[in-house]
XYZ file of N, CA and C in Angstrom:
447
model
N 0.846 -1.190 0.000
C 0.000 0.000 0.000
C 0.884 1.243 0.000
N 0.624 2.139 -0.938
C 1.409 3.356 -1.053
C 0.976 4.371 -0.004
N 1.933 5.166 0.488
C 1.541 6.226 1.426
C 0.685 7.264 0.711
N -0.211 7.922 1.440
C -1.085 8.913 0.793
C -0.276 10.103 0.275
N -0.808 10.748 -0.733
C -0.201 11.960 -1.278
C -0.203 13.046 -0.193
N 0.716 14.018 -0.290
C 0.770 15.065 0.744
C -0.552 15.788 0.968
N -1.272 16.114 -0.129
C -2.533 16.838 0.059
C -3.573 15.964 0.751
N -3.565 14.663 0.470
C -4.495 13.740 1.131
C -4.123 13.582 2.599
N -2.833 13.505 2.878
C -2.370 13.390 4.262
C -2.750 14.646 5.046
N -2.551 15.811 4.440
C -2.931 17.061 5.107
C -4.429 17.097 5.390
N -5.224 16.684 4.420
C -6.675 16.671 4.593
C -7.072 15.720 5.718
N -6.475 14.556 5.757
C -6.790 13.575 6.809
C -6.393 14.090 8.190
N -5.220 14.704 8.269
C -4.786 15.248 9.555
C -5.700 16.371 10.023
N -6.072 17.258 9.107
C -6.989 18.344 9.494
C -8.329 17.788 9.956
N -8.821 16.767 9.278
C -10.074 16.135 9.685
C -9.939 15.510 11.075
N -8.824 14.812 11.314
C -8.610 14.200 12.631
C -8.565 15.263 13.722
N -7.844 16.372 13.484
C -7.764 17.434 14.486
C -9.121 18.086 14.713
N -9.886 18.269 13.655
C -11.223 18.851 13.798
C -12.132 17.926 14.598
N -12.060 16.625 14.330
C -12.876 15.661 15.076
C -12.467 15.602 16.548
N -11.165 15.662 16.816
C -10.695 15.675 18.210
C -11.197 16.914 18.942
N -11.136 18.063 18.275
C -11.619 19.302 18.895
C -13.114 19.230 19.161
N -13.873 18.738 18.181
C -15.334 18.652 18.348
C -15.700 17.654 19.437
N -15.076 16.486 19.420
C -15.371 15.476 20.446
C -14.971 15.979 21.824
N -13.801 16.596 21.918
C -13.356 17.143 23.197
C -14.297 18.210 23.706
N -14.745 19.074 22.801
C -15.677 20.119 23.208
C -16.983 19.521 23.720
N -17.521 18.553 22.997
C -18.791 17.944 23.412
C -18.666 17.240 24.763
N -17.598 16.478 24.939
C -17.409 15.755 26.204
C -17.221 16.735 27.357
N -16.321 17.698 27.179
C -16.033 18.628 28.266
C -17.221 19.547 28.556
N -17.938 19.976 27.532
C -19.115 20.818 27.749
C -20.200 20.045 28.483
N -20.384 18.788 28.106
C -21.384 17.954 28.793
C -21.026 17.790 30.263
N -19.762 17.540 30.532
C -19.340 17.377 31.924
C -19.483 18.679 32.705
N -19.147 19.801 32.075
C -19.261 21.100 32.745
C -20.716 21.441 33.047
N -21.588 21.227 32.062
C -23.006 21.521 32.267
C -23.580 20.633 33.368
N -23.215 19.371 33.362
C -23.687 18.450 34.402
C -23.251 18.918 35.775
N -21.997 19.332 35.920
C -21.503 19.806 37.209
C -22.238 21.068 37.648
N -22.421 22.005 36.726
C -23.096 23.258 37.070
C -24.545 22.992 37.480
N -25.226 22.124 36.743
C -26.625 21.818 37.070
C -26.726 21.189 38.457
N -25.822 20.261 38.767
C -25.854 19.599 40.079
C -25.507 20.542 41.218
N -24.781 21.625 40.936
C -24.357 22.554 41.981
C -25.001 23.926 41.836
N -26.059 24.036 41.041
C -26.683 25.328 40.744
C -27.192 26.029 41.995
N -27.625 25.274 42.988
C -28.160 25.902 44.198
C -27.097 26.647 44.998
N -25.820 26.431 44.694
C -24.735 27.106 45.406
C -24.443 28.491 44.838
N -25.033 28.840 43.707
C -24.767 30.126 43.075
C -23.462 30.069 42.279
N -23.195 31.124 41.492
C -22.009 31.104 40.620
C -20.691 30.917 41.374
N -20.493 31.673 42.458
C -19.252 31.533 43.225
C -19.200 30.192 43.929
N -20.349 29.707 44.363
C -20.399 28.398 45.013
C -20.060 27.267 44.062
N -20.495 27.398 42.803
C -20.159 26.390 41.799
C -18.645 26.332 41.621
N -18.013 27.506 41.503
C -16.545 27.537 41.345
C -15.851 26.981 42.586
N -16.326 27.356 43.761
C -15.740 26.871 45.010
C -15.895 25.359 45.114
N -17.074 24.845 44.783
C -17.308 23.395 44.820
C -16.433 22.659 43.808
N -16.277 23.253 42.629
C -15.440 22.619 41.613
C -14.002 22.516 42.090
N -13.464 23.618 42.605
C -12.077 23.594 43.088
C -11.915 22.636 44.265
N -12.888 22.588 45.151
C -12.826 21.664 46.282
C -12.842 20.220 45.786
N -13.760 19.910 44.861
C -13.850 18.549 44.339
C -12.630 18.171 43.496
N -12.105 19.142 42.765
C -10.984 18.863 41.868
C -9.684 18.622 42.611
N -9.560 19.168 43.805
C -8.313 19.022 44.566
C -8.563 18.362 45.919
N -9.543 17.495 45.955
C -9.946 16.899 47.228
C -9.120 15.731 47.709
N -8.281 15.156 46.860
C -7.478 14.010 47.297
C -6.201 13.915 46.477
N -5.332 12.999 46.847
C -4.046 12.880 46.169
C -4.182 12.461 44.704
N -5.187 11.659 44.389
C -5.382 11.232 43.002
C -5.727 12.421 42.116
N -6.629 13.275 42.579
C -6.978 14.448 41.778
C -5.813 15.433 41.714
N -5.037 15.549 42.794
C -3.851 16.403 42.754
C -2.854 15.887 41.727
N -2.707 14.566 41.651
C -1.815 13.951 40.665
C -2.272 14.285 39.248
N -3.566 14.125 39.002
C -4.103 14.405 37.669
C -3.908 15.877 37.315
N -4.179 16.782 38.250
C -4.007 18.203 37.973
C -2.550 18.576 37.753
N -1.638 18.005 38.518
C -0.210 18.279 38.318
C 0.221 17.796 36.939
N -0.212 16.606 36.556
C 0.126 16.073 35.241
C -0.454 16.963 34.142
N -1.687 17.382 34.310
C -2.338 18.247 33.321
C -1.628 19.599 33.220
N -1.247 20.175 34.346
C -0.559 21.464 34.333
C 0.801 21.361 33.645
N 1.533 20.290 33.919
C 2.835 20.109 33.272
C 2.685 19.828 31.781
N 1.666 19.079 31.410
C 1.394 18.824 29.989
C 1.019 20.127 29.299
N 0.207 20.941 29.952
C -0.181 22.241 29.411
C 1.048 23.113 29.175
N 1.981 23.130 30.134
C 3.199 23.921 29.983
C 4.037 23.425 28.801
N 4.194 22.115 28.695
C 4.982 21.552 27.595
C 4.325 21.838 26.245
N 3.017 21.658 26.167
C 2.315 21.943 24.918
C 2.326 23.429 24.594
N 2.281 24.259 25.626
C 2.378 25.705 25.409
C 3.710 26.080 24.777
N 4.793 25.480 25.274
C 6.114 25.732 24.684
C 6.152 25.247 23.232
N 5.603 24.070 22.986
C 5.545 23.536 21.622
C 4.747 24.469 20.717
N 3.606 24.956 21.201
C 2.775 25.834 20.382
C 3.480 27.146 20.066
N 4.223 27.700 21.025
C 4.950 28.944 20.772
C 6.010 28.721 19.698
N 6.771 27.633 19.815
C 7.812 27.340 18.825
C 7.198 27.127 17.442
N 6.151 26.329 17.364
C 5.519 26.050 16.074
C 4.804 27.279 15.507
N 4.243 28.094 16.381
C 3.584 29.320 15.911
C 4.601 30.262 15.283
N 5.764 30.352 15.855
C 6.814 31.192 15.260
C 7.299 30.580 13.957
N 7.451 29.279 13.954
C 7.950 28.585 12.764
C 7.002 28.740 11.583
N 5.692 28.610 11.841
C 4.697 28.653 10.773
C 3.961 29.978 10.713
N 4.395 30.938 11.516
C 3.807 32.286 11.530
C 2.300 32.252 11.812
N 1.959 31.546 12.869
C 0.561 31.476 13.315
C 0.377 32.578 14.354
N -0.573 33.428 14.087
C -0.805 34.567 14.969
C -1.667 34.170 16.159
N -1.579 34.966 17.207
C -2.416 34.844 18.410
C -2.256 33.488 19.109
N -1.027 32.992 19.184
C -0.801 31.703 19.857
C -1.210 31.774 21.325
N -1.145 32.951 21.912
C -1.535 33.109 23.311
C -2.985 32.666 23.535
N -3.837 32.859 22.535
C -5.252 32.495 22.687
C -5.424 30.980 22.819
N -4.605 30.226 22.108
C -4.682 28.765 22.228
C -4.196 28.315 23.604
N -3.161 28.981 24.114
C -2.601 28.599 25.410
C -3.546 28.990 26.537
N -4.078 30.200 26.492
C -5.026 30.648 27.516
C -6.339 29.874 27.396
N -6.679 29.476 26.188
C -7.910 28.730 25.971
C -7.916 27.351 26.601
N -6.738 26.816 26.874
C -6.665 25.463 27.439
C -7.390 25.343 28.779
N -7.060 26.148 29.784
C -7.812 26.008 31.037
C -9.210 26.605 30.955
N -9.395 27.576 30.074
C -10.704 28.200 29.955
C -11.701 27.294 29.242
N -11.246 26.550 28.270
C -12.123 25.697 27.468
C -11.835 24.230 27.785
N -10.737 23.754 27.288
C -10.228 22.414 27.577
C -8.953 22.254 26.768
N -7.970 21.605 27.344
C -6.702 21.404 26.662
C -6.893 20.637 25.362
N -7.737 19.636 25.378
C -7.964 18.842 24.166
C -8.552 19.690 23.045
N -9.375 20.647 23.376
C -9.996 21.493 22.361
C -8.992 22.511 21.826
N -8.357 23.258 22.713
C -7.460 24.317 22.251
C -6.249 23.750 21.512
N -5.687 22.649 21.986
C -4.543 22.059 21.294
C -4.952 21.488 19.939
N -6.097 20.841 19.865
C -6.563 20.293 18.588
C -6.830 21.401 17.572
N -7.395 22.503 18.020
C -7.635 23.629 17.113
C -6.298 24.205 16.642
N -5.342 24.337 17.562
C -4.015 24.813 17.165
C -3.400 23.882 16.123
N -3.481 22.586 16.340
C -2.895 21.629 15.399
C -3.606 21.693 14.046
N -4.906 21.935 14.045
C -5.653 22.110 12.797
C -5.116 23.317 12.017
N -4.954 24.434 12.722
C -4.446 25.648 12.080
C -3.020 25.416 11.589
N -2.200 24.756 12.404
C -0.822 24.457 12.015
C -0.786 23.605 10.749
N -1.611 22.570 10.709
C -1.628 21.698 9.534
C -2.132 22.445 8.307
N -3.050 23.365 8.496
C -3.515 24.190 7.386
C -2.390 25.061 6.853
N -1.567 25.607 7.744
C -0.420 26.406 7.320
C 0.597 25.547 6.581
N 0.821 24.332 7.056
C 1.748 23.422 6.389
C 1.232 23.096 4.992
N -0.056 22.792 4.889
C -0.643 22.477 3.584
C -0.551 23.667 2.643
N -0.804 24.869 3.159
C -0.715 26.067 2.326
C 0.717 26.290 1.854
N 1.684 26.016 2.728
C 3.083 26.188 2.346
C 3.495 25.195 1.255
N 2.920 24.017 1.297
C 3.194 23.015 0.268
C 2.426 23.311 -1.020
N 1.426 24.149 -0.915
C 0.577 24.417 -2.071
C -0.478 23.347 -2.257
N -0.801 22.608 -1.172
C -1.761 21.512 -1.275
C -3.033 21.777 -0.495
N -3.191 22.969 0.029
C -4.393 23.236 0.805
C -4.647 24.718 0.920
N -5.792 25.085 1.462
C -6.140 26.492 1.594
C -5.331 27.145 2.702
N -5.083 28.418 2.551
C -4.448 29.174 3.611
C -5.466 29.420 4.708
N -5.001 29.585 5.940
C -5.909 29.820 7.052
C -6.291 31.288 7.123
N -7.251 31.593 7.966
C -7.696 32.970 8.151
C -6.603 33.810 8.785
N -5.610 33.164 9.451
C -4.524 33.896 10.090
C -3.474 34.377 9.100
N -3.589 33.985 7.835
C -2.604 34.364 6.843
C -2.691 35.866 6.579
N -1.549 36.518 6.623
C -1.485 37.934 6.299
C -0.481 38.115 5.184
N -0.557 39.245 4.519
C 0.310 39.473 3.378
C 1.769 39.588 3.781
N 2.075 40.028 5.021
C 3.461 40.151 5.437
C 4.030 38.853 5.983
N 3.203 37.852 6.207
C 3.665 36.552 6.710
C 3.903 35.641 5.518
N 5.163 35.580 5.100
C 5.483 34.760 3.947
C 6.040 33.433 4.406
N 5.519 32.378 3.850
C 5.978 31.025 4.125
C 6.505 30.488 2.817
N 7.630 29.794 2.840
C 8.173 29.281 1.588
C 7.134 28.492 0.811
N 7.177 28.628 -0.526
C 6.189 27.968 -1.379
C 6.376 26.461 -1.402
N 7.606 26.006 -1.262
C 7.841 24.564 -1.257
C 8.498 24.195 0.054
N 7.922 23.252 0.734
C 8.444 22.777 2.000
C 8.592 21.276 1.896
N 9.787 20.752 2.153
C 9.939 19.297 2.125
C 9.009 18.648 3.146
N 8.520 17.473 2.829
C 7.556 16.796 3.697
C 8.149 16.483 5.057
N 9.446 16.225 5.140
C 10.042 15.838 6.423
C 10.566 17.023 7.211
N 10.593 18.207 6.624
C 11.141 19.373 7.307
C 10.144 20.513 7.283
N 10.341 21.470 8.175
C 9.556 22.685 8.172
C 10.187 23.678 7.232
N 9.752 24.909 7.269
C 10.331 25.914 6.391
C 11.815 26.121 6.709
N 12.586 26.341 5.691
C 14.025 26.543 5.850
C 14.288 27.935 6.387
N 15.234 28.037 7.282
C 15.577 29.340 7.874
C 16.877 29.839 7.326
């Protein structure tokens, strides 16, 4: 079986990232709504207080939060490097969006935009909305490397 053509690979990757973002959003939104509904009688500040209490109530949840925070930091560094490499604007929004929305959603959206920039640089896909006239990306990019510096 032959490997897919670059444009097909880019399309498949963008589809996978879009599906991950959508699934992550649906799962996390459902869980958030369920928590808020169950704690609605506590009021807005009470919901936040209850969430923080429940989220850090034992060593297992502390472990999960520490792992998530460290993963967020590592992915944030990766996103900054890749955003500079591919000239993706407003990378801060993806990083801040992680705790505000969900890490799975913000990272998947970032990867979708990144893959769109890669496809545009190869000439195999549409440019993203973040493309500006002063942000030039080489027209040909080898499949195994990013843009040459």
